Amino acid sequence: MSGLSVPARGRVWRSACALVGAMLIGGGTARAAEPAAGPLTIAEQGSFFVGGRDVQSDTLSTLPAYAPSGTISVDQIYVRYQVPVTTGRPPLVLIHGCCLTGKTWETTPDGRMGWDEYFVRRGFPTYVIDQAWRGRSAASPAQINAVKMGRADPNALPPVFSAGREPAWAIFRFGPEYPKVFPDMQFPLEAQGEFWKQMVPDWSAALPVPNPTVPALSELAKKLKGAVLISHSQSGIYPFQTASLDRSGIRAIVAIEPAACPDPAKDDLAPYRDLPILVLFGDFVDASPRWAPRLKQCRSFVAAANAAGGRAELILLPEIGIHGNSHMLMQDKNSLDIADWLSGWIDKRAPGKS
């Protein structure tokens, strides 16, 4: 390569690295890790908030420079969107799970295209949210400050938590326990340091049920005049709760590895009649004491929903020939293969305007 210019050597090096990476991902067979993208052309992008309420408090601050009394907004969700030039497919709302933010759907930890960009390139208007009290959706310090100021008992402190990477390892099914790895698991562990940086404190246990995100999702779906709600993990139940609250604006539900599905023994299944529903799980589920019971419960829901006139499906990726996926399947090395399959499912079950 000594005769090549510096830019040319860089192109050769990048091409060689891409080829090696593709061979590693494909088990020795070179294949494209993502489509030849080219420039991303969009008609519109932006951000806004949905929902929320005003709260007046006298314990907003313990710092002398900031007054303790005032009014703040909470319970709103932050929404970032991109609309492709050529539309016709339904809008997608991407809802992250526990201890994470909308970053879940963006560039993968190892730098590959995320689902937010991929679906825009496929012609779907794409809306990525931060749940209420998470990321760019404000939380209230009032309870914490009330205890610090001696105005409330320490037992009044909210149960805010963070997921440590060692216990999260098994939750995300990188392996049965830290630091063991499932064979042929697809998550890019070489970039796990970038993934752990995505983790944030989680306020969900301190919030009412349903989570304030749910009515905000209902408002957003109606604003979009027909959206597919795509949830993950802790937020898996939210689209079902949204449909139970108001079916208006919901074209379909995709629950990716939901922490819970509706309980057919307790919940009204009428809101899901004739509504396209997909419950999607990755690999190694039966090997997980945490996830195997959730899969079983979701199977029961799908069967009951269909018996009540529903259009629900439960898919395990290994059963359709897609193997090795962790709980974070939208970030796995074969994530765009899954997104492509999901795009086809949406086209069949919730087609857009022709």
XYZ file of C-alpha atoms in Angstrom:
354
model
C 0.000 0.000 0.000
C 3.041 2.256 0.049
C 2.160 3.673 -3.386
C -1.304 4.824 -2.310
C -2.123 8.346 -1.201
C -3.165 8.824 2.441
C -6.886 9.135 1.581
C -6.675 6.062 -0.642
C -4.936 4.042 2.072
C -7.687 5.102 4.462
C -10.361 3.876 2.067
C -8.610 0.536 1.625
C -8.201 0.153 5.388
C -11.864 0.962 6.034
C -12.958 -1.479 3.326
C -10.769 -4.233 4.783
C -12.121 -3.626 8.273
C -15.687 -3.669 6.972
C -15.058 -6.993 5.210
C -13.517 -8.577 8.311
C -16.365 -7.249 10.458
C -18.959 -8.642 8.089
C -17.259 -12.051 8.129
C -17.211 -12.083 11.934
C -20.864 -11.125 12.141
C -21.954 -13.669 9.573
C -20.010 -16.572 11.062
C -17.397 -16.552 8.301
C -19.573 -15.548 5.374
C -19.045 -11.971 4.212
C -22.297 -10.007 4.064
C -23.304 -6.398 4.384
C -23.793 -5.378 8.003
C -26.076 -2.560 6.826
C -27.391 -1.253 3.508
C -25.340 1.029 1.269
C -27.001 4.049 2.769
C -25.808 7.137 0.944
C -26.935 10.598 2.070
C -29.965 10.686 4.343
C -32.573 12.969 2.811
C -35.539 13.935 4.967
C -38.469 16.256 4.584
C -38.611 17.350 8.209
C -37.039 16.797 11.609
C -37.555 18.277 15.010
C -38.658 17.668 18.577
C -41.499 18.520 20.914
C -43.127 17.491 24.181
C -46.438 15.726 24.727
C -48.492 15.640 27.914
C -47.346 16.987 31.240
C -48.803 18.852 34.196
C -47.746 21.785 36.348
C -46.676 21.219 39.952
C -46.196 23.930 42.570
C -43.686 23.111 45.295
C -41.811 24.737 48.143
C -38.992 22.195 48.025
C -37.552 22.632 44.542
C -34.100 23.649 45.710
C -31.756 23.539 48.699
C -29.205 25.814 47.018
C -29.063 29.480 48.130
C -28.856 30.719 44.551
C -32.169 29.090 43.586
C -35.519 29.750 45.246
C -37.176 26.691 46.804
C -40.678 27.750 45.738
C -42.060 27.755 42.246
C -43.873 25.839 39.532
C -42.394 23.126 37.330
C -43.723 20.803 34.598
C -43.571 17.008 34.976
C -45.085 13.891 33.347
C -44.401 15.110 29.800
C -42.551 12.945 27.263
C -39.861 14.253 24.935
C -40.314 13.324 21.269
C -37.687 13.565 18.521
C -38.855 12.909 14.970
C -37.683 12.555 11.380
C -40.025 12.413 8.395
C -38.797 10.963 5.084
C -39.340 12.779 1.810
C -41.440 9.946 0.425
C -43.999 8.781 2.950
C -46.962 6.449 2.747
C -45.965 4.084 5.499
C -47.424 4.628 8.995
C -45.534 6.614 11.631
C -43.583 4.554 14.149
C -43.258 5.516 17.821
C -40.189 3.905 19.437
C -40.438 3.497 23.238
C -37.353 2.512 25.255
C -37.205 0.277 28.319
C -35.888 0.256 31.872
C -32.898 2.355 32.839
C -32.494 3.650 29.279
C -33.629 6.538 27.087
C -34.458 7.078 23.421
C -30.767 6.469 22.746
C -31.758 2.776 22.616
C -32.941 3.258 19.026
C -30.114 5.470 17.779
C -26.603 4.546 16.598
C -25.573 1.180 18.067
C -22.797 0.989 20.689
C -20.340 -0.157 18.001
C -21.300 2.639 15.606
C -23.742 0.975 13.221
C -27.016 2.387 11.936
C -29.797 2.346 14.546
C -33.446 1.561 13.988
C -34.463 5.209 14.066
C -32.414 5.981 10.949
C -33.103 2.639 9.281
C -36.888 3.021 9.425
C -36.691 6.591 8.131
C -34.676 5.275 5.185
C -37.398 2.688 4.627
C -40.046 5.411 4.376
C -41.482 5.417 7.917
C -41.911 8.708 9.778
C -40.101 7.849 13.009
C -40.734 9.282 16.477
C -38.346 8.432 19.340
C -39.441 9.271 22.876
C -37.891 9.648 26.295
C -40.338 8.279 28.861
C -41.778 10.612 31.490
C -39.206 11.334 34.224
C -36.390 9.949 32.078
C -33.704 11.484 29.869
C -34.931 14.783 28.443
C -38.328 14.393 30.142
C -38.131 16.254 33.447
C -38.223 14.693 36.912
C -39.115 16.492 40.139
C -36.584 16.854 42.997
C -39.316 17.928 45.422
C -39.535 14.706 47.463
C -35.772 14.406 47.793
C -35.364 18.022 48.823
C -38.252 17.789 51.291
C -36.368 15.061 53.157
C -33.077 16.957 52.948
C -34.805 20.070 54.341
C -36.295 18.094 57.231
C -39.874 18.529 56.016
C -40.498 14.852 55.279
C -39.552 11.484 56.724
C -36.701 9.650 54.938
C -39.187 6.890 54.113
C -40.822 9.386 51.748
C -37.789 9.296 49.463
C -38.718 8.002 45.986
C -37.438 4.532 44.981
C -35.092 5.704 42.225
C -32.654 3.043 41.042
C -29.855 2.314 38.608
C -29.060 -1.076 37.086
C -25.452 -2.118 37.669
C -23.770 -3.727 34.700
C -23.041 -6.988 36.522
C -26.695 -7.861 37.316
C -27.860 -6.209 34.056
C -25.659 -8.662 32.132
C -28.123 -11.515 32.778
C -31.180 -9.257 32.402
C -30.024 -8.267 28.923
C -29.141 -11.928 28.252
C -25.566 -11.396 27.197
C -24.978 -14.575 29.174
C -26.420 -16.591 32.077
C -24.415 -14.555 34.578
C -21.628 -11.966 34.537
C -19.227 -12.315 32.730
C -20.234 -15.570 30.978
C -21.476 -15.228 27.387
C -24.111 -17.256 25.568
C -22.647 -19.081 22.534
C -22.906 -17.090 19.275
C -24.646 -14.224 21.089
C -25.027 -11.261 18.726
C -24.617 -8.259 21.031
C -21.382 -6.321 20.223
C -19.632 -6.921 23.533
C -16.464 -5.347 22.173
C -18.360 -2.042 22.500
C -20.107 -2.776 25.814
C -18.447 0.261 27.417
C -20.500 2.501 25.146
C -23.668 0.590 26.006
C -23.205 0.980 29.744
C -22.927 4.744 29.243
C -26.534 4.709 27.978
C -27.853 3.615 31.375
C -29.532 6.319 33.494
C -31.337 6.478 36.857
C -34.870 5.089 36.592
C -37.833 6.740 38.333
C -40.512 4.329 37.075
C -41.039 2.665 40.480
C -41.804 6.096 41.962
C -44.554 6.862 39.443
C -48.235 5.863 39.350
C -49.641 2.995 37.292
C -50.241 3.439 34.468
C -47.055 5.438 34.001
C -47.649 9.062 32.873
C -46.034 8.001 29.595
C -49.219 6.074 28.740
C -51.685 8.987 28.401
C -48.947 10.934 26.619
C -48.599 8.085 24.101
C -52.338 8.211 23.544
C -52.136 11.937 22.839
C -49.182 11.400 20.501
C -50.886 8.579 18.566
C -53.935 10.770 17.975
C -51.709 13.668 16.942
C -50.045 11.405 14.341
C -53.460 10.152 13.117
C -52.438 6.528 13.061
C -49.164 5.212 14.488
C -47.528 1.878 15.247
C -46.418 1.819 18.885
C -43.157 -0.146 19.288
C -42.181 -0.790 22.907
C -39.309 -2.606 24.580
C -38.866 -4.387 27.897
C -40.167 -2.308 30.844
C -42.290 -0.224 28.458
C -43.666 -3.364 26.790
C -47.015 -3.065 28.529
C -47.453 0.636 27.676
C -48.990 0.263 24.177
C -51.537 -2.196 25.593
C -52.401 0.216 28.387
C -52.624 3.006 25.810
C -55.060 0.972 23.689
C -57.090 0.192 26.792
C -57.253 3.913 27.531
C -58.109 4.946 23.946
C -57.717 3.023 20.687
C -57.758 6.252 18.665
C -54.648 6.658 16.530
C -53.162 3.204 17.198
C -52.545 1.302 13.947
C -50.702 -1.637 15.515
C -48.723 -2.704 18.581
C -45.238 -4.215 18.517
C -44.049 -5.318 21.970
C -40.381 -6.304 21.856
C -39.491 -8.585 24.764
C -42.140 -7.021 27.023
C -41.676 -7.262 30.775
C -45.407 -7.992 30.873
C -48.332 -8.608 28.567
C -51.958 -8.006 29.583
C -53.255 -10.647 31.993
C -56.169 -12.499 30.371
C -57.447 -13.506 33.814
C -57.750 -9.881 34.955
C -57.687 -7.505 31.980
C -60.389 -6.649 29.469
C -59.320 -7.967 26.057
C -61.927 -5.996 24.093
C -59.523 -3.084 23.308
C -57.313 -5.490 21.324
C -60.028 -6.915 19.072
C -59.006 -6.589 15.397
C -55.838 -4.708 16.404
C -52.643 -6.074 14.813
C -50.334 -7.094 17.664
C -46.832 -8.560 17.524
C -44.997 -9.843 20.594
C -41.371 -10.467 19.648
C -38.655 -12.287 21.595
C -35.024 -13.019 20.804
C -32.860 -15.992 21.750
C -31.843 -17.700 25.016
C -35.228 -16.879 26.578
C -35.864 -20.357 27.979
C -32.401 -20.230 29.588
C -33.342 -17.135 31.595
C -35.229 -17.471 34.908
C -36.307 -13.859 34.450
C -37.601 -14.048 30.890
C -38.978 -17.582 30.521
C -42.037 -16.865 32.735
C -42.701 -13.632 30.852
C -42.670 -15.485 27.540
C -45.137 -18.007 28.968
C -47.434 -15.242 30.195
C -47.345 -13.481 26.821
C -48.215 -16.754 25.074
C -51.293 -16.975 27.268
C -52.260 -13.422 26.394
C -51.883 -13.968 22.647
C -54.008 -17.110 22.767
C -56.718 -15.400 24.820
C -56.686 -12.254 22.689
C -57.133 -14.275 19.499
C -59.943 -16.303 21.071
C -61.626 -12.953 21.756
C -61.352 -11.847 18.125
C -57.839 -10.450 18.168
C -55.061 -10.443 15.561
C -52.141 -11.157 17.863
C -48.932 -13.029 17.041
C -45.986 -14.151 19.143
C -42.710 -14.710 17.320
C -39.427 -16.084 18.618
C -36.635 -15.011 16.306
C -34.888 -18.425 16.308
C -38.112 -19.951 14.968
C -37.898 -17.746 11.856
C -34.200 -18.393 11.336
C -32.706 -15.384 13.173
C -30.383 -16.591 15.904
C -28.256 -15.397 18.805
C -30.171 -12.295 19.834
C -29.889 -10.679 23.239
C -32.577 -8.664 24.999
C -31.133 -5.588 23.229
C -31.911 -7.018 19.815
C -32.230 -3.574 18.216
C -28.495 -3.118 18.928
C -27.300 -6.640 18.086
C -25.017 -7.253 15.128
C -27.948 -8.542 13.065
C -30.259 -5.729 14.184
C -31.013 -4.543 10.655
C -32.007 -8.055 9.595
C -34.611 -7.917 12.366
C -35.677 -4.398 11.382
C -36.096 -5.543 7.792
C -38.292 -8.441 8.889
C -40.304 -6.104 11.128
C -40.747 -3.661 8.255
C -42.318 -6.470 6.246
C -44.612 -7.392 9.127
C -45.834 -3.805 9.409
C -46.407 -3.604 5.649
C -48.630 -6.678 5.836
C -50.477 -6.004 9.079
C -50.703 -2.192 9.107
C -50.116 -1.005 5.542
C -49.871 2.711 4.876
C -51.461 4.777 2.170
C -50.980 3.453 -1.352
